[in-house]
Every structure is written in structure tokens, then in C-alpha cells.
mmCIF file of C-alpha atoms and ligand atoms in Angstrom:
data_model
loop_
_atom_site.group_PDB
_atom_site.id
_atom_site.type_symbol
_atom_site.label_atom_id
_atom_site.label_comp_id
_atom_site.label_asym_id
_atom_site.label_seq_id
_atom_site.Cartn_x
_atom_site.Cartn_y
_atom_site.Cartn_z
ATOM 1 C CA MET G 19 -57.008 9.197 -67.785
ATOM 2 C CA THR G 20 -59.470 7.056 -65.788
ATOM 3 C CA ALA G 21 -62.095 9.791 -66.273
ATOM 4 C CA ALA G 22 -61.336 9.637 -70.007
ATOM 5 C CA LEU G 23 -61.660 5.843 -69.981
ATOM 6 C CA TYR G 24 -65.090 5.909 -68.342
ATOM 7 C CA SER G 25 -66.286 8.801 -70.528
ATOM 8 C CA LEU G 26 -65.273 6.956 -73.688
ATOM 9 C CA ARG G 27 -66.983 3.787 -72.536
ATOM 10 C CA ALA G 28 -70.103 5.877 -71.824
ATOM 11 C CA GLY G 29 -70.067 6.843 -75.490
ATOM 12 C CA ARG G 30 -68.728 10.386 -75.087
ATOM 13 C CA SER G 31 -66.010 11.952 -77.182
ATOM 14 C CA VAL G 32 -63.070 13.053 -75.073
ATOM 15 C CA LYS G 33 -60.363 15.670 -75.454
ATOM 16 C CA LEU G 34 -57.537 15.225 -72.959
ATOM 17 C CA LEU G 35 -55.296 18.202 -72.209
ATOM 18 C CA GLU G 36 -51.920 17.536 -70.559
ATOM 19 C CA LYS G 37 -49.295 20.190 -69.905
ATOM 20 C CA GLU G 38 -46.269 17.905 -69.346
ATOM 21 C CA ASN G 39 -46.403 14.094 -69.393
ATOM 22 C CA PHE G 40 -49.400 11.824 -69.624
ATOM 23 C CA GLY G 41 -49.349 9.810 -66.433
ATOM 24 C CA GLY G 42 -48.920 12.567 -63.878
ATOM 25 C CA GLN G 43 -47.170 12.012 -60.568
ATOM 26 C CA ILE G 44 -47.207 8.244 -60.655
ATOM 27 C CA ALA G 45 -44.822 8.319 -63.605
ATOM 28 C CA ASP G 46 -42.255 9.556 -61.008
ATOM 29 C CA SER G 47 -42.616 6.440 -58.877
ATOM 30 C CA PRO G 48 -40.078 3.652 -59.374
ATOM 31 C CA ARG G 49 -42.362 1.004 -57.908
ATOM 32 C CA VAL G 50 -46.091 0.855 -57.244
ATOM 33 C CA GLU G 51 -47.144 -2.043 -55.049
ATOM 34 C CA ASN G 52 -50.619 -1.010 -53.909
ATOM 35 C CA PHE G 53 -52.607 -0.866 -57.128
ATOM 36 C CA PRO G 54 -55.287 -3.597 -57.079
ATOM 37 C CA THR G 55 -54.447 -6.700 -59.186
ATOM 38 C CA ILE G 56 -50.858 -5.642 -59.923
ATOM 39 C CA SER G 57 -48.409 -6.725 -57.230
ATOM 40 C CA SER G 58 -45.523 -4.605 -58.509
ATOM 41 C CA ILE G 59 -45.116 -2.266 -61.471
ATOM 42 C CA SER G 60 -43.150 0.873 -62.295
ATOM 43 C CA GLY G 61 -45.251 4.051 -62.311
ATOM 44 C CA LEU G 62 -44.168 4.774 -65.872
ATOM 45 C CA ASP G 63 -45.290 1.335 -67.061
ATOM 46 C CA LEU G 64 -48.622 1.698 -65.278
ATOM 47 C CA SER G 65 -49.361 5.110 -66.785
ATOM 48 C CA SER G 66 -48.254 3.991 -70.282
ATOM 49 C CA ARG G 67 -50.692 1.085 -70.081
ATOM 50 C CA LEU G 68 -53.549 3.418 -69.186
ATOM 51 C CA PHE G 69 -52.563 5.858 -71.928
ATOM 52 C CA ASP G 70 -52.556 2.990 -74.486
ATOM 53 C CA GLN G 71 -55.935 1.830 -73.188
ATOM 54 C CA ILE G 72 -57.618 5.212 -73.685
ATOM 55 C CA THR G 73 -56.012 6.007 -77.021
ATOM 56 C CA ALA G 74 -57.109 2.590 -78.314
ATOM 57 C CA LEU G 75 -60.668 3.587 -77.330
ATOM 58 C CA GLY G 76 -60.342 6.814 -79.328
ATOM 59 C CA ALA G 77 -59.276 9.474 -76.797
ATOM 60 C CA ASP G 78 -58.160 12.638 -78.528
ATOM 61 C CA PHE G 79 -55.343 14.477 -76.768
ATOM 62 C CA ASP G 80 -53.250 17.621 -76.912
ATOM 63 C CA LEU G 81 -50.132 18.735 -75.102
ATOM 64 C CA ASP G 82 -51.357 22.078 -73.808
ATOM 65 C CA GLU G 83 -51.762 23.777 -70.450
ATOM 66 C CA ALA G 84 -55.322 24.750 -69.513
ATOM 67 C CA MET G 85 -55.236 28.366 -68.313
ATOM 68 C CA SER G 86 -58.930 29.119 -67.750
ATOM 69 C CA ILE G 87 -62.471 27.778 -68.079
ATOM 70 C CA GLU G 88 -65.351 30.016 -69.182
ATOM 71 C CA LYS G 89 -69.048 29.291 -69.416
ATOM 72 C CA ILE G 90 -70.308 29.825 -72.962
ATOM 73 C CA ASP G 91 -73.560 29.073 -74.755
ATOM 74 C CA GLY G 92 -74.044 25.295 -74.809
ATOM 75 C CA GLY G 93 -71.050 24.458 -72.643
ATOM 76 C CA PHE G 94 -67.571 25.686 -71.773
ATOM 77 C CA LEU G 95 -64.547 27.243 -73.391
ATOM 78 C CA VAL G 96 -61.197 26.048 -72.058
ATOM 79 C CA LYS G 97 -58.405 28.425 -72.974
ATOM 80 C CA GLY G 98 -54.996 26.774 -73.184
ATOM 81 C CA LYS G 99 -51.542 28.246 -73.668
ATOM 82 C CA SER G 100 -51.626 27.283 -77.314
ATOM 83 C CA GLY G 101 -55.252 26.560 -78.181
ATOM 84 C CA GLU G 102 -58.919 26.936 -77.282
ATOM 85 C CA TYR G 103 -61.257 24.017 -76.715
ATOM 86 C CA LYS G 104 -65.050 23.789 -76.519
ATOM 87 C CA ALA G 105 -66.794 21.111 -74.470
ATOM 88 C CA LYS G 106 -70.242 20.393 -73.087
ATOM 89 C CA SER G 107 -68.710 19.485 -69.751
ATOM 90 C CA VAL G 108 -65.243 19.787 -68.187
ATOM 91 C CA ILE G 109 -63.501 17.436 -65.754
ATOM 92 C CA ILE G 110 -60.553 18.974 -63.907
ATOM 93 C CA ALA G 111 -57.851 16.463 -62.893
ATOM 94 C CA THR G 112 -54.857 18.721 -62.393
ATOM 95 C CA GLY G 113 -53.391 16.790 -59.446
ATOM 96 C CA VAL G 114 -50.748 18.575 -57.407
ATOM 97 C CA LYS G 115 -47.307 19.928 -58.223
ATOM 98 C CA HIS G 116 -43.994 19.614 -56.417
ATOM 99 C CA ARG G 117 -43.512 21.989 -53.492
ATOM 100 C CA HIS G 118 -40.343 24.085 -53.825
ATOM 101 C CA LEU G 119 -38.053 24.998 -50.938
ATOM 102 C CA GLY G 120 -38.052 28.637 -52.024
ATOM 103 C CA ILE G 121 -34.346 29.115 -51.242
ATOM 104 C CA GLU G 122 -31.539 30.909 -53.065
ATOM 105 C CA GLY G 123 -30.260 29.114 -56.150
ATOM 106 C CA GLU G 124 -33.259 26.754 -56.449
ATOM 107 C CA GLU G 125 -34.603 28.178 -59.719
ATOM 108 C CA LYS G 126 -31.081 28.864 -61.073
ATOM 109 C CA TYR G 127 -29.935 25.244 -60.706
ATOM 110 C CA LEU G 128 -33.260 23.618 -61.599
ATOM 111 C CA GLY G 129 -32.317 21.049 -64.253
ATOM 112 C CA HIS G 130 -28.630 21.680 -63.522
ATOM 113 C CA GLY G 131 -28.398 19.661 -60.335
ATOM 114 C CA VAL G 132 -31.678 20.508 -58.624
ATOM 115 C CA SER G 133 -34.505 18.073 -59.380
ATOM 116 C CA TYR G 134 -37.919 17.078 -58.005
ATOM 117 C CA CYS G 135 -38.024 13.642 -59.663
ATOM 118 C CA ALA G 136 -35.505 10.860 -59.024
ATOM 119 C CA VAL G 137 -37.129 8.522 -61.534
ATOM 120 C CA CYS G 138 -36.881 11.100 -64.316
ATOM 121 C CA ASP G 139 -33.475 12.649 -63.514
ATOM 122 C CA GLY G 140 -31.707 10.024 -61.353
ATOM 123 C CA PRO G 141 -30.118 8.266 -64.363
ATOM 124 C CA PHE G 142 -28.283 11.545 -65.267
ATOM 125 C CA TYR G 143 -26.376 11.296 -61.968
ATOM 126 C CA LYS G 144 -25.420 7.620 -62.084
ATOM 127 C CA GLY G 145 -22.009 7.201 -60.416
ATOM 128 C CA LYS G 146 -22.225 10.644 -58.724
ATOM 129 C CA ASN G 147 -22.886 11.699 -55.147
ATOM 130 C CA VAL G 148 -26.367 13.018 -54.574
ATOM 131 C CA MET G 149 -28.643 14.315 -51.839
ATOM 132 C CA VAL G 150 -32.333 13.857 -51.101
ATOM 133 C CA ILE G 151 -34.127 16.567 -49.112
ATOM 134 C CA GLY G 152 -37.341 15.384 -47.449
ATOM 135 C CA ASP G 153 -38.707 13.099 -44.761
ATOM 136 C CA ALA G 154 -41.772 11.258 -46.104
ATOM 137 C CA ASN G 155 -42.570 8.353 -48.459
ATOM 138 C CA SER G 156 -41.545 10.020 -51.722
ATOM 139 C CA ALA G 157 -38.198 11.213 -50.315
ATOM 140 C CA LEU G 158 -37.358 7.750 -49.019
ATOM 141 C CA GLN G 159 -38.450 6.067 -52.261
ATOM 142 C CA TYR G 160 -36.175 8.496 -54.121
ATOM 143 C CA ALA G 161 -33.234 7.830 -51.761
ATOM 144 C CA ILE G 162 -33.560 4.037 -52.043
ATOM 145 C CA LEU G 163 -33.730 4.254 -55.828
ATOM 146 C CA LEU G 164 -30.740 6.606 -56.030
ATOM 147 C CA ALA G 165 -28.672 4.437 -53.659
ATOM 148 C CA SER G 166 -28.879 1.658 -56.241
ATOM 149 C CA GLN G 167 -27.166 3.808 -58.878
ATOM 150 C CA CYS G 168 -25.035 6.338 -56.987
ATOM 151 C CA PRO G 169 -21.964 5.662 -54.809
ATOM 152 C CA HIS G 170 -23.339 7.750 -51.950
ATOM 153 C CA VAL G 171 -26.654 9.365 -51.019
ATOM 154 C CA ASP G 172 -27.108 11.939 -48.239
ATOM 155 C CA VAL G 173 -30.636 12.263 -46.896
ATOM 156 C CA VAL G 174 -31.474 15.489 -45.066
ATOM 157 C CA THR G 175 -34.603 16.202 -43.054
ATOM 158 C CA LEU G 176 -35.872 19.351 -41.335
ATOM 159 C CA PHE G 177 -37.151 17.599 -38.217
ATOM 160 C CA ASP G 178 -35.651 14.883 -36.017
ATOM 161 C CA LYS G 179 -37.411 11.892 -37.618
ATOM 162 C CA PHE G 180 -38.959 10.448 -40.768
ATOM 163 C CA PHE G 181 -42.703 10.597 -41.526
ATOM 164 C CA ALA G 182 -42.681 7.611 -43.892
ATOM 165 C CA GLU G 183 -43.953 4.035 -43.841
ATOM 166 C CA SER G 184 -41.766 1.850 -41.623
ATOM 167 C CA TYR G 185 -40.720 -0.543 -44.406
ATOM 168 C CA LEU G 186 -39.197 2.420 -46.249
ATOM 169 C CA VAL G 187 -37.463 3.791 -43.134
ATOM 170 C CA ASN G 188 -36.015 0.367 -42.302
ATOM 171 C CA GLY G 189 -35.041 -0.245 -45.928
ATOM 172 C CA LEU G 190 -33.244 3.102 -46.108
ATOM 173 C CA LYS G 191 -31.411 2.666 -42.803
ATOM 174 C CA ALA G 192 -30.131 -0.757 -43.927
ATOM 175 C CA LEU G 193 -28.361 0.688 -46.969
ATOM 176 C CA PRO G 194 -24.575 0.999 -46.488
ATOM 177 C CA ASN G 195 -24.141 3.941 -48.875
ATOM 178 C CA VAL G 196 -26.734 6.242 -47.296
ATOM 179 C CA SER G 197 -26.056 8.877 -44.623
ATOM 180 C CA ILE G 198 -28.964 10.464 -42.760
ATOM 181 C CA TYR G 199 -28.904 13.993 -41.283
ATOM 182 C CA HIS G 200 -31.792 15.399 -39.223
ATOM 183 C CA ASN G 201 -32.656 18.920 -37.990
ATOM 184 C CA LEU G 202 -31.210 20.774 -40.953
ATOM 185 C CA SER G 203 -32.936 23.724 -42.570
ATOM 186 C CA SER G 204 -31.916 24.408 -46.174
ATOM 187 C CA ILE G 205 -30.389 27.810 -46.903
ATOM 188 C CA SER G 206 -29.049 27.814 -50.469
ATOM 189 C CA PHE G 207 -28.083 25.827 -53.543
ATOM 190 C CA ASN G 208 -24.587 26.873 -54.623
ATOM 191 C CA GLY G 209 -22.554 26.469 -57.784
ATOM 192 C CA ASP G 210 -20.560 28.211 -60.493
ATOM 193 C CA GLY G 211 -23.682 29.637 -62.143
ATOM 194 C CA ASN G 212 -24.007 26.693 -64.538
ATOM 195 C CA LYS G 213 -24.032 23.646 -62.302
ATOM 196 C CA LEU G 214 -24.872 22.806 -58.697
ATOM 197 C CA SER G 215 -21.850 21.971 -56.545
ATOM 198 C CA SER G 216 -23.043 22.220 -52.935
ATOM 199 C CA ILE G 217 -25.978 22.878 -50.629
ATOM 200 C CA THR G 218 -25.843 24.985 -47.456
ATOM 201 C CA PHE G 219 -27.934 24.115 -44.385
ATOM 202 C CA GLU G 220 -28.383 25.530 -40.914
ATOM 203 C CA ASP G 221 -28.673 23.222 -37.919
ATOM 204 C CA THR G 222 -32.038 24.080 -36.347
ATOM 205 C CA LYS G 223 -30.684 23.390 -32.838
ATOM 206 C CA THR G 224 -27.119 24.800 -32.880
ATOM 207 C CA HIS G 225 -27.628 27.330 -35.764
ATOM 208 C CA GLU G 226 -24.312 26.129 -37.155
ATOM 209 C CA ARG G 227 -24.017 26.257 -40.965
ATOM 210 C CA LYS G 228 -23.001 23.123 -42.886
ATOM 211 C CA GLU G 229 -22.134 22.760 -46.547
ATOM 212 C CA PHE G 230 -22.540 19.450 -48.419
ATOM 213 C CA ALA G 231 -20.699 18.954 -51.720
ATOM 214 C CA GLU G 232 -23.131 17.194 -54.111
ATOM 215 C CA ASP G 233 -23.596 16.689 -57.839
ATOM 216 C CA ALA G 234 -27.369 16.742 -57.497
ATOM 217 C CA ALA G 235 -30.098 17.403 -54.960
ATOM 218 C CA PHE G 236 -33.535 15.804 -55.201
ATOM 219 C CA VAL G 237 -36.192 17.784 -53.364
ATOM 220 C CA ALA G 238 -39.198 15.757 -52.122
ATOM 221 C CA ILE G 239 -41.034 17.917 -49.593
ATOM 222 C CA GLY G 240 -44.626 17.405 -50.633
ATOM 223 C CA GLN G 241 -47.026 18.776 -53.167
ATOM 224 C CA VAL G 242 -49.267 21.803 -53.575
ATOM 225 C CA PRO G 243 -52.412 22.348 -55.703
ATOM 226 C CA ASP G 244 -52.414 24.573 -58.787
ATOM 227 C CA ASN G 245 -56.052 25.558 -59.321
ATOM 228 C CA GLU G 246 -56.119 29.336 -58.753
ATOM 229 C CA ARG G 247 -56.580 29.854 -62.495
ATOM 230 C CA PHE G 248 -60.034 28.228 -62.208
ATOM 231 C CA SER G 249 -61.140 30.203 -59.152
ATOM 232 C CA SER G 250 -63.375 32.547 -61.147
ATOM 233 C CA ILE G 251 -65.648 29.644 -62.048
ATOM 234 C CA ILE G 252 -65.333 27.153 -59.154
ATOM 235 C CA LYS G 253 -64.883 27.268 -55.374
ATOM 236 C CA LEU G 254 -61.523 26.358 -53.854
ATOM 237 C CA ASN G 255 -60.470 25.731 -50.283
ATOM 238 C CA ARG G 256 -56.762 26.324 -49.602
ATOM 239 C CA GLY G 257 -56.256 25.845 -53.327
ATOM 240 C CA PHE G 258 -58.044 22.491 -53.514
ATOM 241 C CA ILE G 259 -61.291 22.148 -55.493
ATOM 242 C CA GLN G 260 -64.472 21.623 -53.477
ATOM 243 C CA THR G 261 -66.675 18.812 -54.786
ATOM 244 C CA ASP G 262 -69.574 16.684 -53.620
ATOM 245 C CA GLU G 263 -69.647 12.873 -53.745
ATOM 246 C CA ALA G 264 -70.583 12.967 -57.441
ATOM 247 C CA MET G 265 -67.385 15.028 -58.062
ATOM 248 C CA LYS G 266 -69.550 18.067 -58.955
ATOM 249 C CA THR G 267 -67.849 21.401 -58.327
ATOM 250 C CA SER G 268 -69.685 24.612 -57.444
ATOM 251 C CA ALA G 269 -70.206 25.235 -61.193
ATOM 252 C CA ASP G 270 -72.851 23.185 -62.958
ATOM 253 C CA GLY G 271 -71.176 21.051 -65.639
ATOM 254 C CA VAL G 272 -67.671 21.294 -64.179
ATOM 255 C CA PHE G 273 -66.386 18.253 -62.303
ATOM 256 C CA ALA G 274 -63.094 17.532 -60.522
ATOM 257 C CA CYS G 275 -61.321 14.325 -59.564
ATOM 258 C CA GLY G 276 -58.106 13.072 -57.992
ATOM 259 C CA ASP G 277 -55.502 14.907 -55.948
ATOM 260 C CA CYS G 278 -56.649 18.373 -57.085
ATOM 261 C CA ARG G 279 -59.823 18.170 -55.034
ATOM 262 C CA GLU G 280 -60.333 18.646 -51.308
ATOM 263 C CA LYS G 281 -60.133 15.163 -49.762
ATOM 264 C CA LYS G 282 -58.303 13.109 -47.165
ATOM 265 C CA ILE G 283 -56.502 10.341 -49.053
ATOM 266 C CA ARG G 284 -54.464 11.156 -52.141
ATOM 267 C CA GLN G 285 -53.527 7.880 -53.774
ATOM 268 C CA LEU G 286 -53.692 6.245 -57.180
ATOM 269 C CA ALA G 287 -56.674 4.048 -56.292
ATOM 270 C CA THR G 288 -58.655 7.005 -54.887
ATOM 271 C CA ALA G 289 -57.797 9.162 -57.915
ATOM 272 C CA CYS G 290 -59.019 6.400 -60.241
ATOM 273 C CA GLY G 291 -62.219 6.013 -58.205
ATOM 274 C CA ASP G 292 -62.819 9.768 -58.383
ATOM 275 C CA GLY G 293 -62.136 9.706 -62.126
ATOM 276 C CA ALA G 294 -64.733 7.008 -62.730
ATOM 277 C CA ILE G 295 -67.362 8.919 -60.714
ATOM 278 C CA ALA G 296 -66.550 12.265 -62.372
ATOM 279 C CA ALA G 297 -66.854 10.735 -65.838
ATOM 280 C CA LEU G 298 -70.227 9.144 -65.142
ATOM 281 C CA SER G 299 -71.516 12.350 -63.516
ATOM 282 C CA ALA G 300 -70.304 14.430 -66.460
ATOM 283 C CA SER G 301 -71.835 12.012 -68.922
ATOM 284 C CA ASP G 302 -75.143 12.211 -67.063
ATOM 285 C CA TYR G 303 -74.934 16.033 -67.067
ATOM 286 C CA VAL G 304 -74.332 16.077 -70.836
ATOM 287 C CA PHE G 305 -77.260 13.694 -71.404
ATOM 288 C CA LYS G 306 -79.616 15.828 -69.300
ATOM 289 C CA THR G 307 -78.575 19.181 -70.731
ATOM 290 C CA THR G 308 -78.634 18.081 -74.371
ATOM 291 C CA SER G 309 -81.891 16.111 -74.204
ATOM 292 C CA ASN G 310 -83.822 19.075 -72.734
HETATM 293 C C1 LIG Y 422 -42.954 9.849 -56.134
HETATM 294 C C2 LIG Y 422 -44.401 9.465 -55.946
HETATM 295 C C3 LIG Y 422 -44.715 8.165 -55.630
HETATM 296 C C4 LIG Y 422 -46.053 7.790 -55.433
HETATM 297 N N1 LIG Y 422 -46.318 6.484 -55.179
HETATM 298 C C5 LIG Y 422 -47.608 6.076 -55.036
HETATM 299 C C6 LIG Y 422 -47.902 4.703 -54.817
HETATM 300 O O1 LIG Y 422 -47.008 3.852 -54.740
HETATM 301 N N2 LIG Y 422 -49.212 4.361 -54.699
HETATM 302 C C7 LIG Y 422 -50.247 5.265 -54.777
HETATM 303 O O2 LIG Y 422 -51.402 4.867 -54.669
HETATM 304 N N3 LIG Y 422 -49.972 6.586 -54.986
HETATM 305 C C8 LIG Y 422 -48.694 7.008 -55.106
HETATM 306 N N4 LIG Y 422 -48.422 8.334 -55.331
HETATM 307 C C9 LIG Y 422 -49.555 9.290 -55.367
HETATM 308 C C10 LIG Y 422 -50.268 9.198 -56.740
HETATM 309 O O3 LIG Y 422 -49.303 9.311 -57.760
HETATM 310 C C11 LIG Y 422 -51.298 10.308 -56.852
HETATM 311 O O4 LIG Y 422 -52.233 10.196 -55.807
HETATM 312 C C12 LIG Y 422 -52.047 10.221 -58.200
HETATM 313 O O5 LIG Y 422 -51.122 10.238 -59.267
HETATM 314 C C13 LIG Y 422 -53.025 11.361 -58.355
HETATM 315 O O6 LIG Y 422 -53.501 11.345 -59.647
HETATM 316 P P1 LIG Y 422 -54.165 12.640 -60.319
HETATM 317 O O7 LIG Y 422 -54.537 12.228 -61.695
HETATM 318 O O8 LIG Y 422 -55.191 13.198 -59.432
HETATM 319 O O9 LIG Y 422 -53.031 13.743 -60.355
HETATM 320 P P2 LIG Y 422 -51.566 13.777 -61.007
HETATM 321 O O10 LIG Y 422 -50.967 12.432 -61.033
HETATM 322 O O11 LIG Y 422 -50.871 14.872 -60.293
HETATM 323 O O12 LIG Y 422 -51.855 14.200 -62.510
HETATM 324 C C14 LIG Y 422 -52.271 15.491 -62.859
HETATM 325 C C15 LIG Y 422 -51.848 15.765 -64.283
HETATM 326 O O13 LIG Y 422 -52.433 16.986 -64.723
HETATM 327 C C16 LIG Y 422 -51.463 17.749 -65.427
HETATM 328 N N5 LIG Y 422 -51.847 19.162 -65.283
HETATM 329 C C17 LIG Y 422 -51.843 19.914 -64.156
HETATM 330 N N6 LIG Y 422 -52.305 21.152 -64.389
HETATM 331 C C18 LIG Y 422 -52.628 21.178 -65.710
HETATM 332 C C19 LIG Y 422 -53.170 22.188 -66.563
HETATM 333 N N7 LIG Y 422 -53.501 23.404 -66.114
HETATM 334 N N8 LIG Y 422 -53.361 21.877 -67.874
HETATM 335 C C20 LIG Y 422 -53.053 20.643 -68.356
HETATM 336 N N9 LIG Y 422 -52.535 19.658 -67.589
HETATM 337 C C21 LIG Y 422 -52.339 19.915 -66.281
HETATM 338 C C22 LIG Y 422 -50.150 17.411 -64.749
HETATM 339 O O14 LIG Y 422 -49.042 17.678 -65.598
HETATM 340 C C23 LIG Y 422 -50.344 15.918 -64.454
HETATM 341 O O15 LIG Y 422 -49.901 15.104 -65.517
HETATM 342 C C24 LIG Y 422 -47.103 8.747 -55.528
HETATM 343 C C25 LIG Y 422 -46.765 10.081 -55.837
HETATM 344 C C26 LIG Y 422 -45.444 10.443 -56.047
HETATM 345 C C27 LIG Y 422 -45.087 11.868 -56.382
#
């Protein structure tokens, strides 16, 4: 959306394709406290503000999933699940998607007790006992949020410690309705076929199996890129898009920004910075190729 903002302000017309929700990952965050000039804001509020800003400037948008990008005469053809779109230049900002555990019952109970977003699905389990699986910032943010609306929250990690910022670890440990379990490897999500009722784990040290009765389990074990579909036109490294400092990919006229590209720090501020650069580079590319 930042790339759209800068493109619009550079006088370009913009078509934004989004497969799920405008706002991306940050819409999952209950509280953002590191975005310059805003001391505290919900992720949903922040992304709605940006969406309003770009639509007010004239951004055109469609809910569609981009499946491929092809070079055609005078530009590119983006094929979506439900439509086809022509553009002089393309900016890819596909972010990352939630990593799955890949265990039995995960797909079956997805949306029926298994979730990857506490902000989106937490309210459905108000007053119920829930579990968070994960050991880093997102998992702890989820657990703290859920502890404010659920009687009890179990937090389970694979290793023997957390890999989160210390204020989150201390905040979590201070909560009276949270239990923490380390060294547990997840085995299966169980239920009656319609609804999750428990989760089975194996202790990585004793190999003993343990079953936790829960109404919901929130999985927060990191994110993975989803760019293979573009690999015929641009270069990827371990699934992430390779770019230079101008956000140019290996294909002339195709740019990438944010978490989807190969980089060290994946944060809101860095994604916005990338978006601004990608937009200005794309705008420059369009100017050069159309004025020749
Ligand atoms: C729970 C949580 C809390 C976080 N908290 C913070 C924080 O406090 N501060 C901070 O700086 N960062 C935080 N982050 C990280 C931050 O959200 C990301 O770094 C940032 O959102 C990256 O933006 P992006 O636009 O690159 O990607 P994303 O936010 O992942 O957006 C990508 C968008 O592209 C869409 N998409 C993907 N593939 C396609 C396709 N083929 N066709 C159409 N649309 C597609 C997706 O649906 C998504 O909406 C948090 C992340 C999470 C998950």
C-alpha cells in the first residue's frame, strides 16, 4: 500500500491486487508501538488508515490472487485467479504467509479450533481455554492478548526457552492465567471431526506423550515466502525475491518490496521504506520506457 501511495503521488495509475485482506500481516497485530510518529495503534487501525489514504488518492483495487506474471508487448500481463491485468510495470509485495506445523489434524481443524491469527479469531474463543504454540514475538503477543479474554492460556514451545523481546517474556510470565510448557514437539490436533478438542505433544527429552484439552490452538511459528509462482520471470533465493537497492528484480520492469524479498530485517518500517523505493523506481522505469 505504501508502494501504491508513492506511485499515485508520482502521477501513476495504480491497480492493487490483494488475495485476502488489505493490510497484510500487520492487521494481525493487536498493538504496534514501533511505527514512527504513532506511539501505539492497533495493526488493523494502522492498515485501515493507509487503505483510506490510497483510495482517497484514487487507487483502484481488486480482491484477486496473482498467479503469474508474463512479459507482453509494452509491459506485463498478471494473471489472477479471477481476472487478467495489464501493466507497464509490476511491483510484487506478497509478504510472507504463516508457517504450518504440518501435523495430523491441522488442515481438518483449521477454522474449527486451529488458527494462525489471535487478533482475527481470538474473539471467537472468549471465555474458553486456549493454547498458543510458538516461542517468538508473535506467539507471545498472541498469548498476552488471549490471556485478557480467556480464563486460561497454555503456551507451548519446542525448545527450552523463548526467542522473544524481554518485555514480552516478562509480561507473559507475570500473567496469573498463563501456563508455560517447554520442550514439547507437536504430534496431532484431535477432535470429533468437526471441532478441535485436544492437542497431543511429545516431550523432546523424555519422549513421553502429553495431551492438552483445549477449545482452540493458535499457531505462531514463523512465516514463509510464497513466490514460487513468479519464478519463471524473476530470481528467488530460498523462496525470497532477489532485488538490488532500487528494489529491481532480475526482470526489467518488475520490482519487489517488503517481507517477500531477500533481506535481513522484516518490519513495518522497512517494508514501507522498500515500498517507497520500489514505487519511485517503477515510476522511473515507466517514464523511461514510454518516452523512448
Ligand atoms: C502478529 C504480527 C505482529 C507484528 N508486529 C509488528 C510490529 O509491532 N512492528 C513491526 O514493525 N512489524 C510487525 N510485524 C511484521 C510486519 O507486519 C511485516 O514486516 C509487514 O507487514 C510486511 O509488510 P509486507 O507488505 O511486505 O507484507 P504483508 O504484510 O505480508 O502483506 C502482503 C500482502 O500480500 C497479499 N498477497 C500475498 N500473495 C498474494 C498474491 N499472490 N496475490 C495477491 N495478494 C497476495 C497478502 O494477503 C498480504 O495482504 C508483525 C507481524 C505479525 C504477523
